[in-house]
Amino acid sequence: NAGVTQTPKFQVLKTGQSMTLQCAQDMNHEYMSWYRQDPGMGLRLIHYSVGAGITDQGEVPNGYNVSRSTTEDFPLRLLSAAPSQTSVYFCASSESGTGNNEQFFGPGTRLTVL
Amino acid sequence: AQKITQTQPGMFVQEKEAVTLDCTYDTSDPSYGLFWYKQPSSGEMIFLIYQGSYDQQNATEGRYSLNFQKARKSANLVISASQLGDSAMYFCAMSPRNAGNNRKLIWGLGTSLAVNP
C-alpha cells in the first residue's frame, strides 16, 4: 500500500492564480480531510469528507473547494491564491467505526503564495 | 465547545530519562478518542498512541504510554527512556466516537521536545 499520497510536494504561486492539490489513498478509507499547518497555529481543518459524494466545511474553509467523486481521491482547490494561504497542507484519511481510527497523513505540500 | 490544551510550548529532557507531555481536553461527547502524533523536523505526522474514552486500561505502545485520567480530562503522554530521535513536536488530538463516519480531529498547539545527550 502506498498509503496517503499528495502532490505536489512544493508549489509557488502568484497571487490570484488557482491550483489543485491532489490527495489519494489506497486503504479504502471513508473519512478524508485537509488541514493546513501554520507556525504557532497547530493544524486547522479546512474541509473533510465522510464518504464519496459527501463533503463538509471545517474550521477554515474560505478560499478552498473540495470534491469527493471517488473513495480514493480528495483534491483541494485554491480558487484565487492569496499570500495568507501560504502554509503546509496535509491530507489525511481514516477508517470509520468506533475503534482506533488513527488518521494516516500524507507527506504534506508546502505552498508559497507571492 | 471541544478543545485540546497543551500547556508546555517547549520541554527539555536528558537522554535515557522519562518525560511527560501534558494534554487536557474539553468535550461534551460521551464517547471520544484521544491521539498523540509526533512531527519531526522533516515534517511528516507520525501516529504514536490512541486511547478510547471507554477503555479500562491506559494505552501503551513500546516506550509510549498514555496517562488517561478521565475525571480530570487529561491524557498525558509519557515517553520512557528518551532517545535523541524523540526530539520533535508532539501533538495531542481528540475525535468523537459517535455514530457515522465523521472522525474530525481537534488538535492542540503542540509541545516541542528536545532531548539532550
XYZ file of N, CA and C in Angstrom:
693
model
N 0.836 -1.204 0.000
C 0.000 0.000 0.000
C 0.871 1.254 0.000
N 0.473 2.228 -0.821
C 1.200 3.498 -0.835
C 0.761 4.377 0.323
N -0.414 4.104 0.912
C -0.924 4.933 1.997
C -1.596 6.174 1.426
N -1.251 7.326 1.983
C -1.797 8.602 1.514
C -0.708 9.327 0.725
N -1.023 9.663 -0.500
C -0.056 10.378 -1.327
C -0.580 11.767 -1.631
N 0.335 12.723 -1.698
C -0.006 14.109 -2.017
C 0.941 14.618 -3.087
N 0.381 15.346 -4.007
C 1.214 16.040 -4.996
C 0.675 17.437 -5.205
N 1.529 18.423 -5.478
C 2.990 18.325 -5.444
C 3.530 18.417 -4.029
N 4.817 18.267 -3.846
C 5.453 18.438 -2.538
C 5.703 19.916 -2.252
N 6.031 20.647 -3.269
C 6.286 22.081 -3.137
C 5.583 22.803 -4.289
N 5.129 24.027 -4.009
C 4.490 24.820 -5.052
C 4.623 26.292 -4.708
N 4.947 27.086 -5.699
C 4.967 28.537 -5.567
C 3.940 29.100 -6.539
N 3.054 29.932 -6.033
C 2.021 30.555 -6.843
C 2.116 32.062 -6.734
N 1.574 32.728 -7.729
C 1.405 34.171 -7.641
C -0.009 34.460 -7.155
N -0.166 35.577 -6.497
C -1.484 35.986 -6.033
C -2.482 35.964 -7.184
N -3.628 35.333 -6.940
C -4.680 35.273 -7.945
C -4.691 34.002 -8.769
N -3.596 33.262 -8.752
C -3.568 32.017 -9.506
C -4.410 30.965 -8.782
N -4.847 29.974 -9.537
C -5.574 28.859 -8.951
C -4.770 27.586 -9.141
N -5.025 26.622 -8.293
C -4.361 25.345 -8.444
C -5.112 24.287 -7.630
N -4.784 23.040 -7.908
C -5.372 21.913 -7.197
C -4.290 21.097 -6.538
N -4.458 20.875 -5.242
C -3.587 19.961 -4.514
C -4.242 18.578 -4.562
N -3.453 17.615 -4.996
C -4.006 16.268 -5.138
C -3.757 15.438 -3.889
N -4.722 14.593 -3.567
C -4.601 13.657 -2.453
C -5.269 12.354 -2.850
N -4.581 11.255 -2.604
C -5.148 9.942 -2.896
C -4.742 8.963 -1.809
N -5.663 8.027 -1.523
C -5.346 6.970 -0.547
C -5.829 5.636 -1.113
N -5.078 4.584 -0.778
C -5.394 3.267 -1.312
C -5.791 2.292 -0.216
N -6.324 2.813 0.880
C -6.685 1.980 2.022
C -8.201 1.820 2.154
N -8.943 2.329 1.177
C -10.408 2.242 1.175
C -11.029 2.926 2.400
N -10.414 4.027 2.802
C -10.925 4.762 3.956
C -12.094 5.650 3.555
N -13.111 5.660 4.414
C -14.271 6.513 4.155
C -13.959 7.985 4.467
N -13.248 8.211 5.530
C -13.045 9.581 6.006
C -11.744 10.142 5.445
N -11.851 11.349 4.858
C -10.661 12.065 4.396
C -10.782 13.523 4.783
N -9.641 14.158 4.954
C -9.670 15.550 5.402
C -8.443 16.290 4.911
N -8.581 17.615 4.901
C -7.472 18.510 4.574
C -7.234 19.448 5.754
N -5.956 19.587 6.107
C -5.541 20.508 7.144
C -4.514 21.475 6.571
N -4.444 22.624 7.192
C -3.295 23.492 6.976
C -2.576 23.671 8.308
N -1.262 23.785 8.214
C -0.440 23.956 9.409
C 0.387 25.211 9.271
N 0.183 26.113 10.194
C 0.916 27.373 10.224
C 1.650 27.480 11.553
N 2.796 28.148 11.575
C 3.566 28.265 12.824
C 2.722 28.855 13.940
N 2.739 28.186 15.090
C 2.014 28.691 16.244
C 0.517 28.487 16.216
N 0.008 27.888 15.127
C -1.448 27.725 14.991
C -1.874 26.264 15.038
N -0.938 25.356 15.078
C -1.324 23.952 15.062
C -1.918 23.568 13.714
N -2.679 22.493 13.700
C -3.355 22.036 12.493
C -4.798 22.523 12.517
N -5.228 23.091 11.422
C -6.602 23.564 11.318
C -7.297 22.872 10.148
N -8.498 22.400 10.423
C -9.247 21.631 9.445
C -9.862 22.557 8.404
N -9.624 22.240 7.131
C -10.153 23.062 6.044
C -11.487 22.490 5.561
N -11.452 21.266 5.064
C -12.646 20.545 4.617
C -12.465 19.079 4.958
N -13.573 18.371 5.028
C -13.499 16.946 5.241
C -14.613 16.244 4.489
N -14.466 14.923 4.392
C -15.447 14.114 3.671
C -15.646 12.793 4.415
N -16.900 12.414 4.583
C -17.197 11.152 5.273
C -17.510 10.030 4.284
N -17.367 10.313 3.014
C -17.566 9.284 2.001
C -17.703 9.923 0.637
N -17.640 9.102 -0.388
C -17.750 9.618 -1.750
C -19.048 10.395 -1.914
N -18.941 11.580 -2.495
C -20.104 12.422 -2.733
C -20.512 13.294 -1.570
N -19.813 13.184 -0.437
C -20.192 13.924 0.769
C -18.995 14.724 1.269
N -19.139 16.048 1.313
C -18.078 16.892 1.857
C -18.685 17.910 2.800
N -17.860 18.454 3.651
C -18.337 19.477 4.585
C -17.189 20.388 4.961
N -17.554 21.556 5.466
C -16.547 22.548 5.824
C -15.971 22.265 7.195
N -14.707 22.625 7.329
C -14.059 22.561 8.624
C -13.969 23.946 9.233
N -12.865 24.177 9.887
C -12.678 25.412 10.651
C -12.324 26.609 9.773
N -11.576 26.383 8.697
C -11.074 27.475 7.854
C -11.309 27.186 6.369
N -12.566 27.126 5.926
C -12.845 26.704 4.547
C -12.743 27.790 3.478
N -12.711 29.059 3.889
C -12.801 30.135 2.896
C -11.600 30.137 1.962
N -11.896 30.207 0.661
C -10.842 30.238 -0.347
C -10.476 28.870 -0.889
N -11.158 27.835 -0.385
C -10.856 26.460 -0.795
C -12.141 25.732 -1.196
N -11.997 24.862 -2.207
C -13.083 23.979 -2.579
C -12.603 22.541 -2.590
N -13.518 21.617 -2.324
C -13.184 20.195 -2.404
C -14.316 19.461 -3.112
N -13.982 18.274 -3.562
C -14.977 17.345 -4.096
C -14.505 15.943 -3.779
N -15.430 14.999 -3.774
C -15.065 13.605 -3.482
C -15.888 12.709 -4.405
N -15.389 12.562 -5.615
C -16.123 11.756 -6.592
C -15.825 10.270 -6.434
N -14.698 9.933 -5.837
C -14.358 8.527 -5.583
C -13.907 8.382 -4.138
N -13.892 7.161 -3.656
C -13.373 6.925 -2.302
C -11.900 7.291 -2.202
N -11.157 7.087 -3.291
C -9.705 7.217 -3.237
C -9.204 8.653 -3.253
N -9.890 9.534 -3.939
C -9.328 10.857 -4.220
C -10.082 11.981 -3.515
N -9.332 12.970 -3.072
C -9.938 14.103 -2.362
C -9.104 15.354 -2.667
N -9.281 15.936 -3.854
C -8.472 17.106 -4.221
C -8.946 18.372 -3.526
N -8.003 19.264 -3.287
C -8.269 20.567 -2.668
C -7.944 21.648 -3.688
N -8.923 22.484 -3.976
C -8.730 23.535 -4.979
C -8.624 24.893 -4.324
N -7.584 25.615 -4.692
C -7.446 27.014 -4.299
C -7.983 27.847 -5.456
N -8.989 28.650 -5.193
C -9.714 29.314 -6.262
C -8.949 30.531 -6.792
N -8.403 31.315 -5.888
C -7.650 32.521 -6.246
C -6.658 32.740 -5.113
N -5.438 32.254 -5.307
C -4.474 32.187 -4.211
C -4.164 33.572 -3.630
N -4.014 33.579 -2.311
C -3.658 34.794 -1.573
C -2.455 34.494 -0.692
N -1.638 35.510 -0.376
C -0.465 35.275 0.489
C -0.844 34.619 1.817
N -2.064 34.865 2.311
C -2.494 34.265 3.574
C -2.648 32.747 3.471
N -2.645 32.228 2.249
C -2.753 30.785 2.070
C -1.394 30.093 2.006
N -0.341 30.866 2.186
C 0.986 30.270 2.330
C 0.983 29.401 3.584
N 1.282 28.123 3.416
C 1.146 27.184 4.522
C 1.654 25.816 4.081
N 1.646 24.899 5.028
C 1.860 23.491 4.703
C 0.504 22.792 4.786
N 0.164 22.067 3.736
C -1.136 21.410 3.644
C -0.974 19.905 3.781
N -1.767 19.350 4.681
C -1.759 17.915 4.893
C -3.123 17.333 4.539
N -3.082 16.213 3.861
C -4.266 15.398 3.630
C -4.177 14.193 4.554
N -5.323 13.747 5.060
C -5.334 12.593 5.957
C -6.560 11.742 5.680
N -6.465 10.469 6.033
C -7.608 9.572 5.867
C -7.679 8.614 7.048
N -8.864 8.116 7.306
C -9.020 7.126 8.373
C -10.240 6.262 8.105
N -10.262 5.109 8.772
C -11.449 4.270 8.746
C -12.537 4.923 9.576
N -13.731 4.444 9.393
C -14.815 4.854 10.266
C -14.887 3.834 11.398
N -16.007 3.678 12.023
C -16.101 2.730 13.122
C -15.749 3.396 14.437
N -15.783 2.644 15.497
C -15.650 3.222 16.830
C -14.363 2.817 17.531
N -13.463 2.193 16.834
C -12.206 1.796 17.462
C -11.123 2.828 17.252
N -9.913 2.346 17.167
C -8.774 3.236 16.964
C -8.750 3.668 15.510
N -9.265 4.860 15.245
C -9.294 5.343 13.876
C -8.162 6.314 13.642
N -6.937 5.837 13.782
C -5.838 6.776 13.568
C -5.953 7.360 12.178
N -5.601 8.620 12.068
C -5.605 9.257 10.763
C -4.218 9.099 10.165
N -4.198 8.633 8.947
C -2.957 8.461 8.203
C -2.727 9.730 7.387
N -1.552 10.280 7.521
C -1.259 11.551 6.870
C -0.399 11.363 5.629
N -0.655 12.214 4.661
C 0.256 12.329 3.540
C 1.489 13.114 3.942
N 2.475 13.207 3.057
C 3.739 13.872 3.396
C 3.645 15.388 3.433
N 2.541 15.951 2.966
C 2.369 17.400 3.008
C 2.769 18.086 1.713
N 2.156 19.242 1.485
C 2.509 20.131 0.367
C 2.843 21.488 0.950
N 4.042 21.955 0.654
C 4.458 23.281 1.128
C 4.147 24.286 0.036
N 3.196 25.166 0.329
C 2.724 26.150 -0.654
C 3.158 27.543 -0.250
N 3.718 28.254 -1.205
C 4.077 29.667 -1.021
C 3.320 30.494 -2.053
N 2.635 31.525 -1.571
C 1.911 32.425 -2.460
C 2.576 33.800 -2.385
N 3.055 34.247 -3.532
C 3.783 35.521 -3.571
C 2.866 36.683 -3.913
N -17.807 23.760 23.871
C -17.034 23.539 22.649
C -15.870 22.589 22.934
N -15.527 21.837 21.920
C -14.417 20.902 22.089
C -13.099 21.643 21.989
N -12.166 21.250 22.838
C -10.882 21.944 22.860
C -9.808 21.031 23.414
N -8.604 21.171 22.868
C -7.422 20.483 23.370
C -6.424 21.533 23.825
N -5.885 21.367 25.026
C -4.915 22.318 25.556
C -3.602 21.611 25.875
N -2.539 22.106 25.274
C -1.195 21.639 25.609
C -0.465 22.839 26.185
N -0.169 22.810 27.463
C 0.319 23.994 28.168
C 1.831 24.156 28.101
N 2.543 23.194 27.571
C 4.008 23.240 27.532
C 4.463 23.520 26.098
N 4.803 24.747 25.772
C 5.277 25.010 24.403
C 6.576 24.287 24.100
N 7.456 24.184 25.116
C 8.730 23.520 24.911
C 9.147 22.759 26.158
N 9.789 21.612 25.907
C 10.274 20.777 27.010
C 11.676 20.282 26.681
N 12.489 20.114 27.732
C 13.803 19.523 27.578
C 13.871 18.269 28.449
N 14.576 17.269 27.964
C 14.781 16.065 28.756
C 16.162 15.516 28.439
N 16.760 14.909 29.442
C 18.064 14.289 29.245
C 17.851 12.910 28.619
N 18.759 12.570 27.728
C 18.687 11.247 27.094
C 18.588 10.162 28.161
N 17.754 9.167 27.890
C 17.516 7.995 28.739
C 16.577 8.275 29.910
N 16.181 9.523 30.109
C 15.213 9.813 31.157
C 13.800 9.778 30.586
N 12.808 9.727 31.481
C 11.415 9.753 31.078
C 10.911 11.201 31.072
N 9.907 11.442 30.232
C 9.321 12.783 30.145
C 7.815 12.652 29.965
N 7.083 13.586 30.564
C 5.625 13.610 30.439
C 5.204 14.881 29.713
N 4.435 14.704 28.661
C 3.884 15.833 27.906
C 2.401 15.946 28.249
N 1.993 17.148 28.652
C 0.641 17.325 29.172
C -0.374 17.599 28.068
N -1.581 17.099 28.300
C -2.701 17.349 27.396
C -3.985 17.316 28.209
N -4.751 18.376 28.158
C -6.095 18.358 28.734
C -7.089 18.633 27.621
N -8.298 18.139 27.815
C -9.297 18.257 26.757
C -10.643 18.646 27.351
N -11.494 19.137 26.490
C -12.831 19.508 26.901
C -13.797 19.024 25.827
N -14.767 18.245 26.229
C -15.770 17.754 25.292
C -17.027 17.380 26.048
N -18.161 17.474 25.372
C -19.415 17.008 25.943
C -19.835 15.678 25.326
N -19.056 15.175 24.374
C -19.373 13.883 23.763
C -19.153 12.773 24.793
N -20.064 11.824 24.874
C -19.881 10.729 25.832
C -18.804 9.740 25.395
N -18.546 9.700 24.107
C -17.578 8.747 23.579
C -16.613 9.475 22.664
N -15.328 9.282 22.892
C -14.331 10.007 22.110
C -13.020 9.232 22.133
N -12.147 9.604 21.231
C -10.830 9.008 21.172
C -9.776 10.077 21.321
N -8.679 9.727 21.924
C -7.562 10.653 22.132
C -6.325 10.095 21.432
N -5.617 10.956 20.751
C -4.477 10.555 19.933
C -3.263 11.421 20.271
N -2.104 10.824 20.099
C -0.867 11.590 20.101
C -0.129 11.329 18.792
N 0.364 12.427 18.211
C 1.158 12.362 16.993
C 2.487 13.047 17.226
N 3.483 12.566 16.504
C 4.829 13.147 16.545
C 5.129 13.759 15.190
N 5.712 14.947 15.198
C 6.123 15.577 13.949
C 7.593 15.964 14.043
N 8.468 15.161 13.471
C 9.894 15.522 13.480
C 10.156 16.697 12.547
N 11.386 17.150 12.539
C 11.731 18.330 11.732
C 11.534 18.084 10.236
N 11.492 16.830 9.831
C 11.252 16.501 8.425
C 9.812 16.764 8.008
N 8.904 16.926 8.965
C 7.557 17.399 8.664
C 6.450 16.370 8.643
N 6.757 15.097 8.572
C 5.658 14.135 8.481
C 4.964 13.979 9.837
N 3.724 13.569 9.808
C 2.937 13.329 11.014
C 2.938 11.834 11.282
N 3.401 11.454 12.471
C 3.547 10.041 12.823
C 2.623 9.726 13.985
N 1.735 8.773 13.799
C 0.831 8.344 14.862
C 1.614 7.595 15.937
N 1.353 7.932 17.209
C 2.055 7.285 18.317
C 1.153 6.351 19.117
N -0.009 6.871 19.538
C -0.788 6.114 20.504
C -2.225 6.617 20.526
N -3.141 5.706 20.873
C -4.572 6.017 20.904
C -5.169 5.527 22.230
N -6.116 6.322 22.751
C -6.856 5.940 23.959
C -8.338 6.201 23.703
N -9.169 5.186 23.849
C -10.607 5.368 23.756
C -11.166 5.777 25.110
N -12.215 6.570 25.091
C -12.743 7.098 26.350
C -13.316 6.007 27.253
N -13.704 4.880 26.661
C -14.255 3.798 27.474
C -13.255 2.686 27.746
N -12.015 2.897 27.274
C -11.000 1.873 27.540
C -10.688 1.843 29.029
N -10.629 0.638 29.573
C -10.417 0.499 31.020
C -8.960 0.707 31.405
N -8.072 0.371 30.505
C -6.653 0.480 30.830
C -5.997 1.587 30.021
N -4.942 2.135 30.585
C -4.153 3.127 29.851
C -3.442 2.465 28.682
N -3.424 3.167 27.558
C -2.786 2.621 26.365
C -1.268 2.658 26.491
N -0.628 1.650 25.932
C 0.837 1.622 25.848
C 1.236 1.144 24.472
N 2.326 1.735 23.959
C 2.895 1.334 22.671
C 4.402 1.471 22.791
N 5.053 0.388 23.129
C 6.505 0.433 23.276
C 6.916 1.394 24.381
N 7.710 2.406 24.041
C 8.170 3.367 25.043
C 7.140 4.450 25.337
N 6.025 4.430 24.627
C 4.992 5.434 24.827
C 3.854 4.868 25.678
N 3.405 5.648 26.615
C 2.208 5.289 27.364
C 1.360 6.535 27.555
N 0.090 6.314 27.711
C -0.834 7.430 27.853
C -1.431 7.372 29.257
N -1.197 8.407 30.023
C -1.747 8.509 31.370
C -3.117 9.182 31.273
N -4.162 8.351 31.192
C -5.523 8.826 30.942
C -6.254 8.964 32.262
N -6.649 10.204 32.575
C -7.425 10.469 33.782
C -8.718 11.142 33.350
N -9.746 10.305 33.196
C -10.992 10.767 32.593
C -11.669 11.846 33.409
N -11.679 11.683 34.728
C -12.357 12.660 35.580
C -11.681 14.028 35.492
N -10.381 14.030 35.302
C -9.641 15.291 35.185
C -9.534 15.760 33.742
N -10.048 14.945 32.813
C -9.981 15.247 31.383
C -8.545 15.518 30.959
N -7.678 14.603 31.319
C -6.291 14.731 30.898
C -5.823 13.442 30.227
N -4.908 13.596 29.299
C -4.398 12.462 28.514
C -2.920 12.712 28.246
N -2.127 12.616 29.279
C -0.711 12.948 29.166
C 0.073 11.817 28.511
N 1.027 12.183 27.678
C 1.899 11.214 27.019
C 3.176 11.071 27.840
N 3.528 9.840 28.136
C 4.766 9.548 28.849
C 5.705 8.825 27.896
N 6.885 9.385 27.721
C 7.917 8.737 26.899
C 8.997 8.252 27.858
N 9.223 6.972 27.865
C 10.249 6.426 28.757
C 11.569 6.316 27.999
N 12.658 6.360 28.742
C 13.997 6.168 28.164
C 14.184 6.982 26.890
N 14.110 8.294 27.028
C 14.166 9.193 25.866
C 15.409 8.939 25.016
N 15.199 9.093 23.713
C 16.288 8.945 22.748
C 16.421 10.244 21.966
N 17.594 10.448 21.387
C 17.831 11.679 20.618
C 16.802 11.824 19.503
N 16.383 10.698 18.937
C 15.400 10.723 17.859
C 14.002 11.102 18.304
N 13.798 11.244 19.610
C 12.489 11.684 20.112
C 12.320 13.192 20.020
N 13.387 13.904 19.716
C 13.293 15.360 19.561
C 12.358 15.682 18.400
N 11.264 16.372 18.704
C 10.222 16.615 17.707
C 9.128 17.452 18.342
N 8.133 17.812 17.515
C 6.886 18.392 18.024
C 5.930 17.248 18.310
N 5.176 17.379 19.388
C 4.200 16.367 19.762
C 2.825 17.025 19.883
N 1.863 16.410 19.198
C 0.510 16.952 19.177
C -0.467 15.978 19.812
N -1.347 16.526 20.646
C -2.468 15.791 21.209
C -3.710 16.150 20.394
N -4.571 15.168 20.155
C -5.769 15.422 19.353
C -6.912 14.562 19.863
N -8.129 14.986 19.558
C -9.324 14.294 20.040
C -10.329 14.166 18.898
N -11.069 13.048 18.884
C -12.064 12.809 17.849
C -13.315 12.205 18.475
N -14.501 12.606 17.997
C -15.719 11.976 18.504
C -15.807 10.531 18.052
N -16.450 9.723 18.868
C -16.647 8.315 18.540
C -18.127 8.019 18.342
N -18.857 9.027 17.866
C -20.289 8.811 17.725
C -20.573 8.033 16.446
N -21.831 7.781 16.223
C -22.231 7.020 15.045
C -21.938 7.824 13.787
N -21.761 7.153 12.705
C -21.458 7.841 11.462
C -19.968 7.829 11.188
N -19.581 8.430 10.108
C -18.201 8.359 9.643
C -17.350 9.564 10.026
N -17.920 10.521 10.713
C -17.174 11.741 10.994
C -16.105 11.484 12.043
N -14.872 11.631 11.651
C -13.758 11.434 12.564
C -12.917 12.704 12.638
N -13.606 13.835 12.678
C -12.928 15.122 12.718
C -12.049 15.220 13.951
N -10.801 15.597 13.763
C -9.842 15.729 14.865
C -9.757 17.164 15.320
N -9.769 17.339 16.639
C -9.476 18.630 17.252
C -8.050 18.543 17.769
N -7.211 19.545 17.436
C -5.783 19.470 17.731
C -5.366 20.489 18.779
N -4.372 20.111 19.580
C -3.688 21.071 20.415
C -2.611 21.795 19.605
N -1.975 22.771 20.235
C -0.953 23.562 19.539
C 0.420 22.897 19.537
N 0.561 21.835 20.318
C 1.794 21.083 20.273
C 2.784 21.453 21.359
N 3.692 20.518 21.622
C 4.815 20.710 22.542
C 6.086 20.327 21.814
N 7.063 21.210 21.852
C 8.347 20.917 21.225
C 9.254 20.256 22.258
N 9.682 19.050 21.964
C 10.530 18.292 22.886
C 11.953 18.251 22.342
N 12.894 18.594 23.184
C 14.313 18.482 22.836
C 14.973 17.505 23.796
N 15.636 16.504 23.243
C 16.332 15.503 24.047
C 17.816 15.836 24.021
N 18.373 16.074 25.178
C 19.786 16.442 25.286
C 20.663 15.217 25.505
N 21.807 15.154 24.811
C 22.699 13.998 25.002
C 23.425 14.045 26.349
